PDB file of C-alpha atoms in Angstrom:
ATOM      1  CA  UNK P  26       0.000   0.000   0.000  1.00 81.00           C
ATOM      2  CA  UNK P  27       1.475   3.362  -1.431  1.00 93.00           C
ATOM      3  CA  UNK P  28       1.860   6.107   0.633  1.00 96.00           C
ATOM      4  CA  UNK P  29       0.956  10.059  -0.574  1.00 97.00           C
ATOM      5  CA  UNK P  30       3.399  12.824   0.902  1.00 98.00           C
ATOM      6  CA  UNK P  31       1.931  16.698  -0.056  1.00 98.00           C
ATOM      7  CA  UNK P  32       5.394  18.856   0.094  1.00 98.00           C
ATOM      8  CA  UNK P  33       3.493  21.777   1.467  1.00 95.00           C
ATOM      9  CA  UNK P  34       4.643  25.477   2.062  1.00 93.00           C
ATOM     10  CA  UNK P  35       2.572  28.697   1.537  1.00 90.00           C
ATOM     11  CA  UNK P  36       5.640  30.858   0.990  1.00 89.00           C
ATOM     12  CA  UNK P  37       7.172  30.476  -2.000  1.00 89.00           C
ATOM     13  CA  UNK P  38      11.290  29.471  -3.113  1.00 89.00           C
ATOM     14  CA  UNK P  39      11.658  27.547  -0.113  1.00 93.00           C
ATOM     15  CA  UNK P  40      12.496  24.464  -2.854  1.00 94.00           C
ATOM     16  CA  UNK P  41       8.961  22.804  -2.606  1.00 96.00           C
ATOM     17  CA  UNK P  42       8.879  21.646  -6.378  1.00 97.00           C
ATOM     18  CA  UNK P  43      12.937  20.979  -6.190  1.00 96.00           C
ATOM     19  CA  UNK P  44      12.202  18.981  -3.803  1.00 97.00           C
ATOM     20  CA  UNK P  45       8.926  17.317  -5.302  1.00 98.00           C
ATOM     21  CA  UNK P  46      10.944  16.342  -8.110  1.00 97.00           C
ATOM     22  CA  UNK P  47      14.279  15.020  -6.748  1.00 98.00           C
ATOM     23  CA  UNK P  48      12.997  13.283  -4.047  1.00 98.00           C
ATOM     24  CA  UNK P  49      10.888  11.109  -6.612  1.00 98.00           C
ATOM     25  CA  UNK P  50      13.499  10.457  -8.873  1.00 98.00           C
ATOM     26  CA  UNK P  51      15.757   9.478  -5.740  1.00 98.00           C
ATOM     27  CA  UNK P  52      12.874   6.800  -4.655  1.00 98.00           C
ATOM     28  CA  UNK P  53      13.009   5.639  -8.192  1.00 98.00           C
ATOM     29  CA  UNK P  54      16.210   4.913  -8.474  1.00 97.00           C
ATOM     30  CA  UNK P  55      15.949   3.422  -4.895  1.00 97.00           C
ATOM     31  CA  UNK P  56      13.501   1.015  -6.968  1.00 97.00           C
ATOM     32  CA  UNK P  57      10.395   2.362  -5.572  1.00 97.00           C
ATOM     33  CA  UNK P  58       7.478   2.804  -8.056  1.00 98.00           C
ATOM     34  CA  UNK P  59       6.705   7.119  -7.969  1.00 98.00           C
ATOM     35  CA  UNK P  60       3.858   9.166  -8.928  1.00 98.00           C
ATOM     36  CA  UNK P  61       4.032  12.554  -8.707  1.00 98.00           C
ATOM     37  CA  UNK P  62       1.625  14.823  -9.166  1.00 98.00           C
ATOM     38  CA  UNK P  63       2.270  18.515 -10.101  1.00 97.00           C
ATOM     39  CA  UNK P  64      -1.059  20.325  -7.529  1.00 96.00           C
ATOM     40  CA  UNK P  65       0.879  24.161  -8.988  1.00 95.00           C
ATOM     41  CA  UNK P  66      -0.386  25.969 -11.549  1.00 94.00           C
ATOM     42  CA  UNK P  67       3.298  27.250 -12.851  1.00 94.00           C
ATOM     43  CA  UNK P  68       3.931  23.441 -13.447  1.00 96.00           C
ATOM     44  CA  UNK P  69       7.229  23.796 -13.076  1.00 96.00           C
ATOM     45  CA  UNK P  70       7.625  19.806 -11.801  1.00 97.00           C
ATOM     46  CA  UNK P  71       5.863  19.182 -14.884  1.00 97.00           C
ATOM     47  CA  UNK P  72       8.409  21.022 -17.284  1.00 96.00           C
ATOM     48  CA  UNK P  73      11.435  19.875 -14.494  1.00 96.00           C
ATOM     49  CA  UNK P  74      10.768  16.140 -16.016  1.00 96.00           C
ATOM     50  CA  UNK P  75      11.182  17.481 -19.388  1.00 95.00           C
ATOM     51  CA  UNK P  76       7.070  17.218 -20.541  1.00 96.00           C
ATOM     52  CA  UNK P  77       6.100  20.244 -22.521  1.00 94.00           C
ATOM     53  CA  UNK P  78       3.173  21.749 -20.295  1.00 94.00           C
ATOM     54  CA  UNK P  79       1.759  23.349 -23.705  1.00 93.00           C
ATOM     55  CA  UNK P  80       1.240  19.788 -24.779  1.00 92.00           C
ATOM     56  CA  UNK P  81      -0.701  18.566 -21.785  1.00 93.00           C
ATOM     57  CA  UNK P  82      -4.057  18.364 -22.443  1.00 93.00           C
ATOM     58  CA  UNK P  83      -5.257  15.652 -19.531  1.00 95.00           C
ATOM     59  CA  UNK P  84      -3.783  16.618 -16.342  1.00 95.00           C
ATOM     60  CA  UNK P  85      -4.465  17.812 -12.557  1.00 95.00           C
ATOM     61  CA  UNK P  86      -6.575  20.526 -13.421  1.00 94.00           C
ATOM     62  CA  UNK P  87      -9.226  17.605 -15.042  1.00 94.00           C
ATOM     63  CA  UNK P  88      -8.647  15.260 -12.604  1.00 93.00           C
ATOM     64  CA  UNK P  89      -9.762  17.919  -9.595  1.00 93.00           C
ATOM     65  CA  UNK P  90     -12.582  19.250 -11.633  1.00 91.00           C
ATOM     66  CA  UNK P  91     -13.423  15.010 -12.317  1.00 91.00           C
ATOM     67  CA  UNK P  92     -13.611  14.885 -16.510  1.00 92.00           C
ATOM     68  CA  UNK P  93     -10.899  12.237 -16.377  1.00 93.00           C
ATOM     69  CA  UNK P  94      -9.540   9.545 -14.144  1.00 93.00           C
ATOM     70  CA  UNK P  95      -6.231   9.722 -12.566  1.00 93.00           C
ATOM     71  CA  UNK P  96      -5.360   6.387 -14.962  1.00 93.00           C
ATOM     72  CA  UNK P  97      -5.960   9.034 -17.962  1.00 95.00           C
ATOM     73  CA  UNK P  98      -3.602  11.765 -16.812  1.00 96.00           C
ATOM     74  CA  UNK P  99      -0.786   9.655 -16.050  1.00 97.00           C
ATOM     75  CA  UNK P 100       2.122  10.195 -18.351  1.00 96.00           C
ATOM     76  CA  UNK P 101       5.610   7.913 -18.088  1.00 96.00           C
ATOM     77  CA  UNK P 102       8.625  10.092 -17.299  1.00 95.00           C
ATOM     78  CA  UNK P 103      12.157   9.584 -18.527  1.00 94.00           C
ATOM     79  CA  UNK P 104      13.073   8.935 -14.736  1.00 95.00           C
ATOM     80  CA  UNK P 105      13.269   5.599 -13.890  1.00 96.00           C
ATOM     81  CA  UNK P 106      10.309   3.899 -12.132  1.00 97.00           C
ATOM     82  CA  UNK P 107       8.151   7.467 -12.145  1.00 98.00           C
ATOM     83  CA  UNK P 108       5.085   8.844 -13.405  1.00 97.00           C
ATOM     84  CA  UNK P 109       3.804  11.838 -13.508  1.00 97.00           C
ATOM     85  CA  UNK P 110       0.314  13.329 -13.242  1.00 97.00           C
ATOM     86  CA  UNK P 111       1.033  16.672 -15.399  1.00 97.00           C
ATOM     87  CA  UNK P 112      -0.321  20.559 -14.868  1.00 96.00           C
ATOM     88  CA  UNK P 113      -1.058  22.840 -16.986  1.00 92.00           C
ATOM     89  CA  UNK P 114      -1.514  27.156 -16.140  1.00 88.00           C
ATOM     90  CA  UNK P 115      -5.227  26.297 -16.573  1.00 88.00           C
ATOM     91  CA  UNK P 116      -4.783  24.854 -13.178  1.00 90.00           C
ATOM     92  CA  UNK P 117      -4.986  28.626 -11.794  1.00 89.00           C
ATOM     93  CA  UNK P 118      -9.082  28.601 -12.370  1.00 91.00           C
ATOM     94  CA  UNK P 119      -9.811  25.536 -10.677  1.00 89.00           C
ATOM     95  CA  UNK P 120     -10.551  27.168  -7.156  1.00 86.00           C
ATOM     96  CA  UNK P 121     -12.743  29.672  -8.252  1.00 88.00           C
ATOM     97  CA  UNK P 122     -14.775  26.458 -10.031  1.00 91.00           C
ATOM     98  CA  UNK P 123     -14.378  23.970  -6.984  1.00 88.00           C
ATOM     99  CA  UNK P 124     -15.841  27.155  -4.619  1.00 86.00           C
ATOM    100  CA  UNK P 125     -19.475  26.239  -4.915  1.00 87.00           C
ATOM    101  CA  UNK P 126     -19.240  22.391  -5.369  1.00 88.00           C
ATOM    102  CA  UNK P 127     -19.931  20.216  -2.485  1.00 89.00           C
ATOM    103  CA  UNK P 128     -17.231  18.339  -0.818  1.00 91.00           C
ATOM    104  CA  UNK P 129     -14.958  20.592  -2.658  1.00 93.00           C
ATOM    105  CA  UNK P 130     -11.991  19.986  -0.300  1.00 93.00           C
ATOM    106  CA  UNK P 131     -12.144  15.925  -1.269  1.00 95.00           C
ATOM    107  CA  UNK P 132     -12.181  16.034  -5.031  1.00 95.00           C
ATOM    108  CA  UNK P 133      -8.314  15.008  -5.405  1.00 95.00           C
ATOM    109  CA  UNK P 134      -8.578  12.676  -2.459  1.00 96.00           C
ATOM    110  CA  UNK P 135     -11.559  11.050  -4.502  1.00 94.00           C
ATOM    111  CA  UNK P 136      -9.182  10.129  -7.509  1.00 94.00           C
ATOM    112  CA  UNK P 137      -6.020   9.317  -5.976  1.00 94.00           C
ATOM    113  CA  UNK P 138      -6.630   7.265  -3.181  1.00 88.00           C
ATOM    114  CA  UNK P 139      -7.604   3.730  -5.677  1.00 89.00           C
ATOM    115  CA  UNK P 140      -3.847   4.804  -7.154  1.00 94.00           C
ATOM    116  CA  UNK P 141      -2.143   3.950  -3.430  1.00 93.00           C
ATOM    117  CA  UNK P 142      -2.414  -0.215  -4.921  1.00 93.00           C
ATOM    118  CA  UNK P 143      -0.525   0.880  -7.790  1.00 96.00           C
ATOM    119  CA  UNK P 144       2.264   2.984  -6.199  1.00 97.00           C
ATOM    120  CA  UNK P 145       4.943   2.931  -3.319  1.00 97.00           C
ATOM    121  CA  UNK P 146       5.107   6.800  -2.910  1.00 98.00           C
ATOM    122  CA  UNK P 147       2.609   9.509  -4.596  1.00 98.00           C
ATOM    123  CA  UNK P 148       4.407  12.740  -3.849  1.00 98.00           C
ATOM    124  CA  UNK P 149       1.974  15.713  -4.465  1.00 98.00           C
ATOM    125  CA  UNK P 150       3.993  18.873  -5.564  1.00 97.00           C
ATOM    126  CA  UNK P 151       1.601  21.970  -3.620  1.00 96.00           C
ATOM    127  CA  UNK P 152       1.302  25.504  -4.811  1.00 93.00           C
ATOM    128  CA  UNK P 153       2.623  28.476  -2.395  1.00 92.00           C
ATOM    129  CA  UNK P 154      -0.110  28.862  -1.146  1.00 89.00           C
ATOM    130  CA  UNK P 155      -2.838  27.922   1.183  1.00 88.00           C
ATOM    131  CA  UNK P 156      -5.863  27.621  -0.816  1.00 90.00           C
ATOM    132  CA  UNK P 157      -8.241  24.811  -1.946  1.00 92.00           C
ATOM    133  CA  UNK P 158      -5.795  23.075  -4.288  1.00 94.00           C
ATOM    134  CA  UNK P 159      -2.870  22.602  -0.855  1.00 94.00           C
ATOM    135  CA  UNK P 160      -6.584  21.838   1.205  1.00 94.00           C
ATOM    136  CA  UNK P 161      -7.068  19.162  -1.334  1.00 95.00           C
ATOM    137  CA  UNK P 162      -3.627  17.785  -1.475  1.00 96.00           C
ATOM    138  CA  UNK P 163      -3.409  17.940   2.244  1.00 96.00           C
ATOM    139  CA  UNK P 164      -6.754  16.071   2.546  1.00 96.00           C
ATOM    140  CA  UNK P 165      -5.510  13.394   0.095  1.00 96.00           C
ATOM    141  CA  UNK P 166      -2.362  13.002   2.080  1.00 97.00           C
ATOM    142  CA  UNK P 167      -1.207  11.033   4.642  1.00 97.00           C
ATOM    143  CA  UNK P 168       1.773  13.004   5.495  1.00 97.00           C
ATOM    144  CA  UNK P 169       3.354  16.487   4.673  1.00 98.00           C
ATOM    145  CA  UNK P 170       6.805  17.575   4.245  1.00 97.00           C
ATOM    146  CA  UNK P 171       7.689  20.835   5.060  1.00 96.00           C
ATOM    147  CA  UNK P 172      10.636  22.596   3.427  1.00 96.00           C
ATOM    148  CA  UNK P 173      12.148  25.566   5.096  1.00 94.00           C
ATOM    149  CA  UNK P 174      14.704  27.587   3.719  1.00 93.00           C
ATOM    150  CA  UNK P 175      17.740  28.474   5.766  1.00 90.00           C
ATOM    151  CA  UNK P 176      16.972  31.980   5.482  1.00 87.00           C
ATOM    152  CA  UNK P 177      16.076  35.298   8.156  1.00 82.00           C
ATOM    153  CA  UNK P 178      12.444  34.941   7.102  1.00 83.00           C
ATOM    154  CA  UNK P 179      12.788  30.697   7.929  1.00 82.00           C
ATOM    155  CA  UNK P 180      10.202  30.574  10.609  1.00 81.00           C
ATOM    156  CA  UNK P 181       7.773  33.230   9.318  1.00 82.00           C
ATOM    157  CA  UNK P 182       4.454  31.684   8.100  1.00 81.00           C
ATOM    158  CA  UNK P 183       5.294  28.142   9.615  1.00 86.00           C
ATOM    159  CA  UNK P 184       3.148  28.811  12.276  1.00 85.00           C
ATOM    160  CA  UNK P 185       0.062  29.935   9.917  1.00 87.00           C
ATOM    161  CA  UNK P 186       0.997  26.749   8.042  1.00 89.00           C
ATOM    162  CA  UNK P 187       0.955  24.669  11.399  1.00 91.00           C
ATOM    163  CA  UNK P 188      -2.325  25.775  12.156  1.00 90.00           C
ATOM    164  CA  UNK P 189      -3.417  25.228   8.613  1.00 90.00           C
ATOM    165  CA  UNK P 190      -2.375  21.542   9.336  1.00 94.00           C
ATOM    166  CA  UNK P 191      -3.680  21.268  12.443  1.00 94.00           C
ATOM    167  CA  UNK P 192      -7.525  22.470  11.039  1.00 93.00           C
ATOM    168  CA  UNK P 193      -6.962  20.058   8.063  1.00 94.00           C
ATOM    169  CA  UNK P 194      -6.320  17.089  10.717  1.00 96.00           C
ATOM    170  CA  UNK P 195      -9.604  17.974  12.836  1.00 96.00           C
ATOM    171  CA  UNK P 196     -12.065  18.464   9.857  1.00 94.00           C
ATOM    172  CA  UNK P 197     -10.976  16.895   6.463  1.00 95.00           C
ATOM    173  CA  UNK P 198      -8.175  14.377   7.289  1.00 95.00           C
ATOM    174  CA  UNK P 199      -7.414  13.139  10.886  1.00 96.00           C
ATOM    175  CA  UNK P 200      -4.715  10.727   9.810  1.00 94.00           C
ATOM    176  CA  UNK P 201      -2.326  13.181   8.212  1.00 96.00           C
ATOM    177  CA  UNK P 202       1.054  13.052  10.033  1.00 95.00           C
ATOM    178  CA  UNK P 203       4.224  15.419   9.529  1.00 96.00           C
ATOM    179  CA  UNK P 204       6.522  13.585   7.611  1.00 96.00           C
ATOM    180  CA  UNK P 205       8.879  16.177   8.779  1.00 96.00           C
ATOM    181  CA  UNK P 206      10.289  19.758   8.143  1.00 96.00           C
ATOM    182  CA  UNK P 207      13.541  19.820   5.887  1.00 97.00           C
ATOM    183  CA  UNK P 208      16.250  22.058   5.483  1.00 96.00           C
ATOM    184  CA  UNK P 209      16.918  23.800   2.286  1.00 96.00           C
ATOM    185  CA  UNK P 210      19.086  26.154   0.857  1.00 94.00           C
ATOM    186  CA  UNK P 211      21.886  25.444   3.333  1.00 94.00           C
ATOM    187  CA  UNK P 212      24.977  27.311   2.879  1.00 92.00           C
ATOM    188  CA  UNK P 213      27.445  26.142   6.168  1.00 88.00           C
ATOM    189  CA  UNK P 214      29.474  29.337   4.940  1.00 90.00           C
ATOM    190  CA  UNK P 215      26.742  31.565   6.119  1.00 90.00           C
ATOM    191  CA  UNK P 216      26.341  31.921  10.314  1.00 91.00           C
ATOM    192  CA  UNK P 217      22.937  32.470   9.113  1.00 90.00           C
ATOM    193  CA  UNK P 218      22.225  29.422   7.562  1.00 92.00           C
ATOM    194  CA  UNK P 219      23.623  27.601  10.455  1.00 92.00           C
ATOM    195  CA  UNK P 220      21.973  29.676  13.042  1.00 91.00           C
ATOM    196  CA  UNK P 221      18.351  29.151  11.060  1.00 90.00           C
ATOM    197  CA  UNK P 222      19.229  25.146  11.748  1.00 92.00           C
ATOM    198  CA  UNK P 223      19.911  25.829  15.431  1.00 91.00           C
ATOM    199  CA  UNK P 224      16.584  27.864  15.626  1.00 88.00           C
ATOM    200  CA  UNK P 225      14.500  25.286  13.600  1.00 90.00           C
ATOM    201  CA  UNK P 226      15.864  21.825  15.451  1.00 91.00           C
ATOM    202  CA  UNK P 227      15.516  23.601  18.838  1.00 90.00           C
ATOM    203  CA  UNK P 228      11.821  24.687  18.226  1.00 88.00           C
ATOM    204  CA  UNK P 229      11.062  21.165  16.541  1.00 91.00           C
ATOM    205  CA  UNK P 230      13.563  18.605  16.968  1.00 89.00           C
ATOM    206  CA  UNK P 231      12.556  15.306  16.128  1.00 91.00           C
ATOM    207  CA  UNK P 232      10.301  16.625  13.530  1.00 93.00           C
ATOM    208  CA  UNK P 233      13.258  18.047  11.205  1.00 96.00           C
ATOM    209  CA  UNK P 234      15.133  15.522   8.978  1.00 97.00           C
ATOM    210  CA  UNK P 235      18.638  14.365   9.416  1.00 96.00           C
ATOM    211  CA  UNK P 236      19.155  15.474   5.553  1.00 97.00           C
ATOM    212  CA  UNK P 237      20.009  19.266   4.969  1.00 96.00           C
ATOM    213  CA  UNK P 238      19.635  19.718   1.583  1.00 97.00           C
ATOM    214  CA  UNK P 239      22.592  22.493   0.462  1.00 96.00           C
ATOM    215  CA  UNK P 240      22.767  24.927  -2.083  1.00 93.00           C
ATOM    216  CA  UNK P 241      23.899  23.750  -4.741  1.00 92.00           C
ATOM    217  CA  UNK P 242      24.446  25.403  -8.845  1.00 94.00           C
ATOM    218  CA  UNK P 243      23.985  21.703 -10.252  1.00 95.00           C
ATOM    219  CA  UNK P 244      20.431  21.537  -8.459  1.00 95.00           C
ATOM    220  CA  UNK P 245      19.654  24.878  -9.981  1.00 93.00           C
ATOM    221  CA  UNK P 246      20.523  24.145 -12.771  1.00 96.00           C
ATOM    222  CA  UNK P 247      18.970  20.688 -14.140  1.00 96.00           C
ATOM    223  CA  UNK P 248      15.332  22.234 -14.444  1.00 95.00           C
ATOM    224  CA  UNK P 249      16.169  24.174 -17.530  1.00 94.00           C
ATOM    225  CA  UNK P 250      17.476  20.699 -19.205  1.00 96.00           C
ATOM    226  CA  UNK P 251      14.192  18.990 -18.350  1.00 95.00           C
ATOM    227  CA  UNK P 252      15.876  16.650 -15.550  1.00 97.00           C
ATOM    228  CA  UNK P 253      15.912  15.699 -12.316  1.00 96.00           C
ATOM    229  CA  UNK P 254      19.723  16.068 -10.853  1.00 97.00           C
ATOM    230  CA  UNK P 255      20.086  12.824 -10.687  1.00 96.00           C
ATOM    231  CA  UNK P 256      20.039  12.292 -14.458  1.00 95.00           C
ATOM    232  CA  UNK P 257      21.259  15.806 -14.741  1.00 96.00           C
ATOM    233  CA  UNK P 258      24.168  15.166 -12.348  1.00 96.00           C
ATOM    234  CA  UNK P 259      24.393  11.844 -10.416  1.00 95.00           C
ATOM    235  CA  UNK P 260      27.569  12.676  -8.043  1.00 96.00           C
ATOM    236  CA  UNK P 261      26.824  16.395  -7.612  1.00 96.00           C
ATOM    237  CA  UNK P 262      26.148  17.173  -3.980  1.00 96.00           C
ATOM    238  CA  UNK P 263      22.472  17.789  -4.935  1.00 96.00           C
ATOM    239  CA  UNK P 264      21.891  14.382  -5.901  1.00 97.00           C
ATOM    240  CA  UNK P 265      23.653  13.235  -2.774  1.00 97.00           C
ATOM    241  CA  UNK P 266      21.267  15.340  -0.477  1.00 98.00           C
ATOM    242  CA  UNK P 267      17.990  13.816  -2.083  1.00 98.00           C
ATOM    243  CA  UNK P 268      19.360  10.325  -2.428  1.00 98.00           C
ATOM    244  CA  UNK P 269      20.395  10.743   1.243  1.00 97.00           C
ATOM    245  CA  UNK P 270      16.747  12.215   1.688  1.00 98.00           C
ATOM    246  CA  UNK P 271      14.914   9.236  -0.399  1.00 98.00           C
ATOM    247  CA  UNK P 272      16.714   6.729   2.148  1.00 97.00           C
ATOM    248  CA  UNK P 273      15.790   8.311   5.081  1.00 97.00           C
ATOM    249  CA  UNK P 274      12.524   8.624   4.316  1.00 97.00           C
ATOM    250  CA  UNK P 275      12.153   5.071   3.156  1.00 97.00           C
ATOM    251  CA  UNK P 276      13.849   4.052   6.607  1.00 96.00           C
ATOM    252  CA  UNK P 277      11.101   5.933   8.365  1.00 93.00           C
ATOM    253  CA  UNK P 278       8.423   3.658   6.876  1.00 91.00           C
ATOM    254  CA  UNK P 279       9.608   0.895   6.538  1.00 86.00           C
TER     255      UNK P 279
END
């Protein structure tokens, strides 16, 4: 039985779609069977896999509004052992469409959930921001991961996105868990970056992964070449932080 992770942050850069991306190819080429599913209107995890997003005509934006299965919109990626449920920019009008319909928070949740027989990990890639398409991934999930950029303006809006998690547990979804909170952006030159780590482990501590993922020009990079960094760059430092990431995570559910 599969299980779906939301990577969840309102603000935006904090390396929620880097993340998205990397950490599925990393649990595919850990031999774990992927879907991801690009929940963002920029579809920028569907373009970071190398699919032309002018070409996609079945993808999230039909599956949340229900004119096609999630079997329809699933499209093979070059990455070994993942697929990929494609967006498209008409994504942006779903939540003004999904406002009056009933059960409006539960419409992804309806599609995906038959998908956890097929699947070891369904990562859903969330927009920055908190409105009904994160409430619908985070009501389809059963976990979040939280990335946090080691930056001055870290903590800001964790606590808003907290409580949004917190809400989502007592009305929608009761059995979604925090994966954990992971550390992006890292630059140990910067007394910053380390003091942001300091700050974040002593507010949270067992909730923030081992893996820090660094900054890194090769990680940057691979998007504009369609790939994930580990076809883009297998022993870059990048690669090493989401492989280390991937393993980690598939220790913690094992």
């Amino acid at each position: 039985m599969g299980k779906i992770i939301a990577i969840a942050n309102q603000k935006g850069g904090v390396g929620k779609t880097t993340t998205s991306v990397n950490l599925a190819a990393s649990l595919g080429v850990l031999e774990k069977k992927v879907l991801l599913i690009d929940a963002d209107p920029q579809a920028n995890a569907t373009s970071g896999l190398g699919i032309d997003v002018e070409a996609v005509t079945i993808g999230s934006y039909q599956l949340l509004e229900h004119s096609a299965t999630a079997k329809e919109a699933i499209v093979k990626t070059n990455s070994p052992n993942v697929d990929i449920i494609p967006a498209h920019i008409d994504l942006v009008a779903i939540e003004i469409e999904l406002v009056d319909k009933e059960n409006r928070e539960y419409m992804l949740k309806q599609v995906i959930t038959d998908l956890k027989n097929d699947y070891d990990y369904i990562i859903i890639d969330c927009a920055p921001s908190l409105g009904l398409l994160t409430l619908n991934a985070l009501t389809a999930a059963d976990a979040v991961i939280i990335p946090i950029q080691c930056e001055y303006f870290a903590l800001e809006g964790l606590g808003k996105l907290l409580n949004t998690i917190k809400s989502v547990q007592k009305i929608h979804n009761p059995e979604l868990d925090i994966e954990g909170l992971l550390l992006t952006m890292f630059d140990s030159r910067l007394r910053l970056s380390n003091q942001v780590v300091e700050e974040v482990k002593k507010h949270f501590d067992a909730m923030v992964f081992k893996t820090i993922i660094q900054r890194n020009v090769r990680l940057s990079e691979a998007p504009s070449y369609g790939e994930s960094i580990i076809s883009y760059d297998a022993s870059s430092k990048g690669a090493n932080n989401y492989l280390s990431l991937a393993e980690e995570l598939i220790a913690k559910n094992k």
